[in-house]
């Protein structure tokens, strides 16, 4: 892929690592972005790295009306020797194409786009923070920009990648979060778009999230959309339980996002020869495990959230306080291993690291 590069004439001052640790997630952006266009009959073309700035869209651009829009999230890290690396970008690109397929968006060339993202990150090297718990969050997205009001797939698209230096997703860092089990609203059903990383999934979850926040909870835990019985995932992360000595997570069923951190946790736990079970788990089974003292740890896993211990789960009138509201041993061990691999302080046994420079 040929990439035209236009450097900004007005570089910004990047916030210090200390400032980044205190800025809410995803509020500041680097100097440049990657873009390319798609037109039916022409394919993806006009790849460019240009100064970060507003997009120009027709008010009738169909993504603004019907939400034909998908996104990804991955991170780049600065290592102790000054290298810059990304974590499992191949997985994000593969998932992006799955989302594209579901949302009638043309496929991207996974390898070429990965190289383009690496090029952008290399140009923005100075924007990669190095303090513990910081990283450069990479947000690729594709929007449908053909101008029309009929309901049919767009014939033109815009692919954009923006970069944001970030600290922890939750204010308290590794402090366990409180999660509200949603019993009223539904996020996804089988046959819907739950497995795709499309904008509408998140728009539909905002009301539930806002109501949970009003009650003092950080995010909601979704149950299946049909019976409201089986556990699915949290707003921005997949969920794991340690029941007795087994790590349990809901199986991928078409309505859950196939998280890359989830996949990594499963592979790490397997490499430790610890029992792991991907299965359907009902909220009633979870409460039974809690009441019999078998529910030892609960944590979420996601790119933004990394490994986030969950200290409290509220379902109807039942409040489950997990591990005395403290981070569990397995959650901590997973956090250390995964962040260690990401920042290259631990051996990359699985071949997950993509070197940018
Ligand atoms: N589930 C949802 C709904 C998410 O938004 C995310 C975040 O991307 C995840 C799970 C975790 O996925 P990943 O580990 O690939 O970031
Ligand atoms: C991520 O973890 O990358 C996400 O997309 C979660 C959130 C910021 C929407």
mmCIF file of N, CA, C and O in Angstrom, residues 231 238-250 265-266 269 272 274-279 281 285-301 307-311 313 320-324 326-335:
data_model
loop_
_atom_site.group_PDB
_atom_site.id
_atom_site.type_symbol
_atom_site.label_atom_id
_atom_site.label_comp_id
_atom_site.label_asym_id
_atom_site.label_seq_id
_atom_site.Cartn_x
_atom_site.Cartn_y
_atom_site.Cartn_z
ATOM 1 N N UNK A 231 -25.267 -15.357 31.570
ATOM 2 C CA UNK A 231 -24.334 -14.233 31.621
ATOM 3 C C UNK A 231 -23.629 -14.060 30.271
ATOM 4 O O UNK A 231 -23.180 -15.045 29.682
ATOM 5 N N UNK A 238 -15.032 -8.521 28.495
ATOM 6 C CA UNK A 238 -15.549 -9.867 28.738
ATOM 7 C C UNK A 238 -15.386 -10.185 30.221
ATOM 8 O O UNK A 238 -14.593 -9.556 30.911
ATOM 9 N N UNK A 239 -16.144 -11.178 30.698
ATOM 10 C CA UNK A 239 -16.141 -11.426 32.135
ATOM 11 C C UNK A 239 -15.661 -12.850 32.453
ATOM 12 O O UNK A 239 -15.910 -13.792 31.687
ATOM 13 N N UNK A 240 -14.942 -12.962 33.553
ATOM 14 C CA UNK A 240 -14.399 -14.248 34.023
ATOM 15 C C UNK A 240 -14.743 -14.441 35.493
ATOM 16 O O UNK A 240 -14.786 -13.475 36.260
ATOM 17 N N UNK A 241 -14.938 -15.707 35.882
ATOM 18 C CA UNK A 241 -15.208 -16.058 37.277
ATOM 19 C C UNK A 241 -14.219 -17.132 37.693
ATOM 20 O O UNK A 241 -13.891 -18.004 36.887
ATOM 21 N N UNK A 242 -13.754 -17.053 38.935
ATOM 22 C CA UNK A 242 -12.979 -18.181 39.466
ATOM 23 C C UNK A 242 -13.908 -18.892 40.440
ATOM 24 O O UNK A 242 -14.277 -18.336 41.485
ATOM 25 N N UNK A 243 -14.350 -20.093 40.043
ATOM 26 C CA UNK A 243 -15.284 -20.880 40.860
ATOM 27 C C UNK A 243 -14.525 -22.129 41.301
ATOM 28 O O UNK A 243 -14.058 -22.897 40.436
ATOM 29 N N UNK A 244 -14.388 -22.309 42.611
ATOM 30 C CA UNK A 244 -13.452 -23.319 43.137
ATOM 31 C C UNK A 244 -12.091 -23.026 42.506
ATOM 32 O O UNK A 244 -11.622 -21.912 42.614
ATOM 33 N N UNK A 245 -11.543 -24.022 41.777
ATOM 34 C CA UNK A 245 -10.233 -23.767 41.168
ATOM 35 C C UNK A 245 -10.317 -23.588 39.668
ATOM 36 O O UNK A 245 -9.294 -23.624 38.971
ATOM 37 N N UNK A 246 -11.542 -23.426 39.158
ATOM 38 C CA UNK A 246 -11.691 -23.332 37.703
ATOM 39 C C UNK A 246 -11.989 -21.896 37.277
ATOM 40 O O UNK A 246 -12.807 -21.218 37.901
ATOM 41 N N UNK A 247 -11.313 -21.480 36.208
ATOM 42 C CA UNK A 247 -11.609 -20.182 35.618
ATOM 43 C C UNK A 247 -12.736 -20.411 34.605
ATOM 44 O O UNK A 247 -12.611 -21.257 33.717
ATOM 45 N N UNK A 248 -13.826 -19.681 34.771
ATOM 46 C CA UNK A 248 -15.009 -19.894 33.928
ATOM 47 C C UNK A 248 -15.335 -18.592 33.196
ATOM 48 O O UNK A 248 -15.282 -17.514 33.793
ATOM 49 N N UNK A 249 -15.674 -18.720 31.900
ATOM 50 C CA UNK A 249 -16.113 -17.536 31.155
ATOM 51 C C UNK A 249 -17.226 -17.957 30.205
ATOM 52 O O UNK A 249 -17.217 -19.091 29.716
ATOM 53 N N UNK A 250 -18.198 -17.066 29.942
ATOM 54 C CA UNK A 250 -19.266 -17.441 29.013
ATOM 55 C C UNK A 250 -18.698 -17.823 27.644
ATOM 56 O O UNK A 250 -17.755 -17.193 27.153
ATOM 57 N N UNK A 265 -6.340 -14.329 27.848
ATOM 58 C CA UNK A 265 -6.479 -14.876 29.212
ATOM 59 C C UNK A 265 -6.627 -16.392 29.133
ATOM 60 O O UNK A 265 -5.966 -17.141 29.872
ATOM 61 N N UNK A 266 -7.468 -16.858 28.224
ATOM 62 C CA UNK A 266 -7.708 -18.307 28.105
ATOM 63 C C UNK A 266 -6.391 -19.023 27.770
ATOM 64 O O UNK A 266 -6.053 -20.045 28.380
ATOM 65 N N UNK A 269 -4.074 -18.982 30.894
ATOM 66 C CA UNK A 269 -4.545 -19.903 31.944
ATOM 67 C C UNK A 269 -4.243 -21.349 31.532
ATOM 68 O O UNK A 269 -3.777 -22.158 32.346
ATOM 69 N N UNK A 272 -0.782 -22.317 32.120
ATOM 70 C CA UNK A 272 -0.482 -22.556 33.543
ATOM 71 C C UNK A 272 -1.035 -23.901 34.029
ATOM 72 O O UNK A 272 -1.000 -24.187 35.228
ATOM 73 N N UNK A 274 -4.044 -24.688 34.421
ATOM 74 C CA UNK A 274 -5.125 -24.443 35.374
ATOM 75 C C UNK A 274 -6.426 -24.766 34.638
ATOM 76 O O UNK A 274 -6.536 -24.493 33.442
ATOM 77 N N UNK A 275 -7.406 -25.355 35.327
ATOM 78 C CA UNK A 275 -8.649 -25.673 34.615
ATOM 79 C C UNK A 275 -9.378 -24.409 34.136
ATOM 80 O O UNK A 275 -9.482 -23.434 34.889
ATOM 81 N N UNK A 276 -9.841 -24.445 32.887
ATOM 82 C CA UNK A 276 -10.584 -23.316 32.327
ATOM 83 C C UNK A 276 -11.794 -23.856 31.589
ATOM 84 O O UNK A 276 -11.700 -24.880 30.929
ATOM 85 N N UNK A 277 -12.912 -23.191 31.736
ATOM 86 C CA UNK A 277 -14.127 -23.689 31.115
ATOM 87 C C UNK A 277 -14.858 -22.538 30.424
ATOM 88 O O UNK A 277 -15.195 -21.542 31.052
ATOM 89 N N UNK A 278 -15.056 -22.691 29.103
ATOM 90 C CA UNK A 278 -15.875 -21.742 28.354
ATOM 91 C C UNK A 278 -17.234 -22.393 28.243
ATOM 92 O O UNK A 278 -17.383 -23.413 27.554
ATOM 93 N N UNK A 279 -18.207 -21.856 28.952
ATOM 94 C CA UNK A 279 -19.517 -22.512 28.951
ATOM 95 C C UNK A 279 -20.630 -21.513 29.232
ATOM 96 O O UNK A 279 -20.374 -20.371 29.614
ATOM 97 N N UNK A 281 -23.238 -20.007 31.464
ATOM 98 C CA UNK A 281 -23.361 -19.925 32.929
ATOM 99 C C UNK A 281 -24.515 -18.985 33.273
ATOM 100 O O UNK A 281 -24.561 -17.851 32.785
ATOM 101 N N UNK A 285 -26.817 -19.894 38.718
ATOM 102 C CA UNK A 285 -25.659 -20.747 39.062
ATOM 103 C C UNK A 285 -24.577 -19.914 39.753
ATOM 104 O O UNK A 285 -23.918 -20.376 40.683
ATOM 105 N N UNK A 286 -24.416 -18.689 39.270
ATOM 106 C CA UNK A 286 -23.380 -17.839 39.858
ATOM 107 C C UNK A 286 -23.738 -17.507 41.315
ATOM 108 O O UNK A 286 -22.863 -17.556 42.195
ATOM 109 N N UNK A 287 -25.005 -17.202 41.539
ATOM 110 C CA UNK A 287 -25.438 -16.880 42.909
ATOM 111 C C UNK A 287 -25.258 -18.104 43.816
ATOM 112 O O UNK A 287 -24.791 -17.986 44.957
ATOM 113 N N UNK A 288 -25.571 -19.299 43.284
ATOM 114 C CA UNK A 288 -25.362 -20.539 44.080
ATOM 115 C C UNK A 288 -23.882 -20.668 44.453
ATOM 116 O O UNK A 288 -23.554 -20.980 45.606
ATOM 117 N N UNK A 289 -23.004 -20.427 43.465
ATOM 118 C CA UNK A 289 -21.559 -20.533 43.734
ATOM 119 C C UNK A 289 -21.158 -19.522 44.801
ATOM 120 O O UNK A 289 -20.367 -19.822 45.707
ATOM 121 N N UNK A 290 -21.737 -18.334 44.702
ATOM 122 C CA UNK A 290 -21.420 -17.289 45.688
ATOM 123 C C UNK A 290 -21.883 -17.706 47.083
ATOM 124 O O UNK A 290 -21.126 -17.644 48.054
ATOM 125 N N UNK A 291 -23.147 -18.185 47.129
ATOM 126 C CA UNK A 291 -23.714 -18.509 48.455
ATOM 127 C C UNK A 291 -23.029 -19.691 49.104
ATOM 128 O O UNK A 291 -22.980 -19.803 50.323
ATOM 129 N N UNK A 292 -22.459 -20.576 48.279
ATOM 130 C CA UNK A 292 -21.768 -21.723 48.889
ATOM 131 C C UNK A 292 -20.272 -21.439 49.074
ATOM 132 O O UNK A 292 -19.485 -22.350 49.339
ATOM 133 N N UNK A 293 -19.886 -20.185 48.870
ATOM 134 C CA UNK A 293 -18.496 -19.796 49.146
ATOM 135 C C UNK A 293 -17.499 -20.249 48.076
ATOM 136 O O UNK A 293 -16.290 -20.228 48.297
ATOM 137 N N UNK A 294 -18.029 -20.634 46.880
ATOM 138 C CA UNK A 294 -17.116 -21.136 45.842
ATOM 139 C C UNK A 294 -16.676 -20.060 44.848
ATOM 140 O O UNK A 294 -15.774 -20.281 44.056
ATOM 141 N N UNK A 295 -17.371 -18.918 44.875
ATOM 142 C CA UNK A 295 -17.023 -17.868 43.914
ATOM 143 C C UNK A 295 -15.879 -17.042 44.502
ATOM 144 O O UNK A 295 -16.074 -16.204 45.379
ATOM 145 N N UNK A 296 -14.672 -17.320 44.021
ATOM 146 C CA UNK A 296 -13.501 -16.708 44.658
ATOM 147 C C UNK A 296 -13.089 -15.384 44.037
ATOM 148 O O UNK A 296 -12.621 -14.477 44.724
ATOM 149 N N UNK A 297 -13.204 -15.294 42.695
ATOM 150 C CA UNK A 297 -12.790 -14.051 42.032
ATOM 151 C C UNK A 297 -13.705 -13.776 40.845
ATOM 152 O O UNK A 297 -14.222 -14.709 40.232
ATOM 153 N N UNK A 298 -13.847 -12.494 40.530
ATOM 154 C CA UNK A 298 -14.533 -12.088 39.303
ATOM 155 C C UNK A 298 -13.679 -10.980 38.690
ATOM 156 O O UNK A 298 -13.215 -10.098 39.405
ATOM 157 N N UNK A 299 -13.461 -11.061 37.388
ATOM 158 C CA UNK A 299 -12.734 -9.958 36.741
ATOM 159 C C UNK A 299 -13.191 -9.785 35.301
ATOM 160 O O UNK A 299 -13.735 -10.697 34.691
ATOM 161 N N UNK A 300 -12.970 -8.582 34.793
ATOM 162 C CA UNK A 300 -13.262 -8.298 33.395
ATOM 163 C C UNK A 300 -11.960 -8.247 32.629
ATOM 164 O O UNK A 300 -10.896 -8.010 33.207
ATOM 165 N N UNK A 301 -12.041 -8.465 31.300
ATOM 166 C CA UNK A 301 -10.846 -8.441 30.452
ATOM 167 C C UNK A 301 -11.165 -7.687 29.173
ATOM 168 O O UNK A 301 -12.154 -7.985 28.501
ATOM 169 N N UNK A 307 -7.020 -6.132 32.758
ATOM 170 C CA UNK A 307 -7.702 -7.062 33.661
ATOM 171 C C UNK A 307 -8.251 -6.179 34.775
ATOM 172 O O UNK A 307 -7.483 -5.523 35.478
ATOM 173 N N UNK A 308 -9.557 -6.142 34.912
ATOM 174 C CA UNK A 308 -10.164 -5.279 35.936
ATOM 175 C C UNK A 308 -10.894 -6.130 36.953
ATOM 176 O O UNK A 308 -11.931 -6.730 36.644
ATOM 177 N N UNK A 309 -10.376 -6.181 38.181
ATOM 178 C CA UNK A 309 -11.072 -6.964 39.197
ATOM 179 C C UNK A 309 -12.455 -6.385 39.482
ATOM 180 O O UNK A 309 -12.630 -5.163 39.469
ATOM 181 N N UNK A 310 -13.404 -7.255 39.720
ATOM 182 C CA UNK A 310 -14.765 -6.840 40.069
ATOM 183 C C UNK A 310 -14.972 -7.177 41.545
ATOM 184 O O UNK A 310 -14.805 -8.328 41.954
ATOM 185 N N UNK A 311 -15.282 -6.165 42.323
ATOM 186 C CA UNK A 311 -15.389 -6.352 43.781
ATOM 187 C C UNK A 311 -16.816 -6.527 44.245
ATOM 188 O O UNK A 311 -17.060 -7.007 45.351
ATOM 189 N N UNK A 313 -20.980 -7.352 42.672
ATOM 190 C CA UNK A 313 -21.957 -7.595 41.605
ATOM 191 C C UNK A 313 -23.335 -7.498 42.236
ATOM 192 O O UNK A 313 -23.595 -8.159 43.243
ATOM 193 N N UNK A 320 -23.433 -9.326 45.719
ATOM 194 C CA UNK A 320 -22.333 -10.271 45.922
ATOM 195 C C UNK A 320 -21.050 -9.476 46.124
ATOM 196 O O UNK A 320 -20.627 -8.745 45.233
ATOM 197 N N UNK A 321 -20.472 -9.626 47.290
ATOM 198 C CA UNK A 321 -19.202 -8.960 47.544
ATOM 199 C C UNK A 321 -18.103 -10.001 47.333
ATOM 200 O O UNK A 321 -18.083 -11.043 47.984
ATOM 201 N N UNK A 322 -17.220 -9.716 46.360
ATOM 202 C CA UNK A 322 -16.278 -10.742 45.919
ATOM 203 C C UNK A 322 -14.918 -10.538 46.580
ATOM 204 O O UNK A 322 -14.355 -9.451 46.500
ATOM 205 N N UNK A 323 -14.400 -11.584 47.151
ATOM 206 C CA UNK A 323 -13.048 -11.579 47.708
ATOM 207 C C UNK A 323 -12.797 -10.382 48.626
ATOM 208 O O UNK A 323 -11.734 -9.739 48.558
ATOM 209 N N UNK A 324 -13.797 -10.053 49.419
ATOM 210 C CA UNK A 324 -13.670 -8.945 50.365
ATOM 211 C C UNK A 324 -13.399 -7.609 49.685
ATOM 212 O O UNK A 324 -12.813 -6.702 50.269
ATOM 213 N N UNK A 326 -11.365 -7.062 47.349
ATOM 214 C CA UNK A 326 -9.935 -6.898 47.006
ATOM 215 C C UNK A 326 -9.616 -7.691 45.728
ATOM 216 O O UNK A 326 -10.317 -8.646 45.386
ATOM 217 N N UNK A 327 -8.542 -7.309 45.037
ATOM 218 C CA UNK A 327 -8.145 -8.046 43.831
ATOM 219 C C UNK A 327 -7.732 -9.474 44.210
ATOM 220 O O UNK A 327 -7.045 -9.678 45.212
ATOM 221 N N UNK A 328 -8.186 -10.451 43.430
ATOM 222 C CA UNK A 328 -7.857 -11.848 43.724
ATOM 223 C C UNK A 328 -6.483 -12.232 43.187
ATOM 224 O O UNK A 328 -5.904 -11.529 42.355
ATOM 225 N N UNK A 329 -6.025 -13.372 43.672
ATOM 226 C CA UNK A 329 -4.676 -13.831 43.329
ATOM 227 C C UNK A 329 -4.516 -14.121 41.820
ATOM 228 O O UNK A 329 -3.531 -13.734 41.209
ATOM 229 N N UNK A 330 -5.537 -14.779 41.267
ATOM 230 C CA UNK A 330 -5.443 -15.143 39.840
ATOM 231 C C UNK A 330 -5.586 -13.897 38.968
ATOM 232 O O UNK A 330 -4.864 -13.735 37.979
ATOM 233 N N UNK A 331 -6.481 -12.995 39.363
ATOM 234 C CA UNK A 331 -6.636 -11.740 38.605
ATOM 235 C C UNK A 331 -5.311 -10.979 38.584
ATOM 236 O O UNK A 331 -4.866 -10.485 37.542
ATOM 237 N N UNK A 332 -4.675 -10.886 39.734
ATOM 238 C CA UNK A 332 -3.402 -10.164 39.823
ATOM 239 C C UNK A 332 -2.319 -10.850 38.986
ATOM 240 O O UNK A 332 -1.569 -10.191 38.260
ATOM 241 N N UNK A 333 -2.293 -12.186 39.051
ATOM 242 C CA UNK A 333 -1.279 -12.930 38.306
ATOM 243 C C UNK A 333 -1.482 -12.752 36.788
ATOM 244 O O UNK A 333 -0.520 -12.589 36.042
ATOM 245 N N UNK A 334 -2.757 -12.749 36.379
ATOM 246 C CA UNK A 334 -3.053 -12.547 34.953
ATOM 247 C C UNK A 334 -2.695 -11.127 34.520
ATOM 248 O O UNK A 334 -2.145 -10.916 33.440
ATOM 249 N N UNK A 335 -3.016 -10.160 35.374
ATOM 250 C CA UNK A 335 -2.677 -8.766 35.063
ATOM 251 C C UNK A 335 -1.163 -8.639 34.872
ATOM 252 O O UNK A 335 -0.684 -8.060 33.896
#
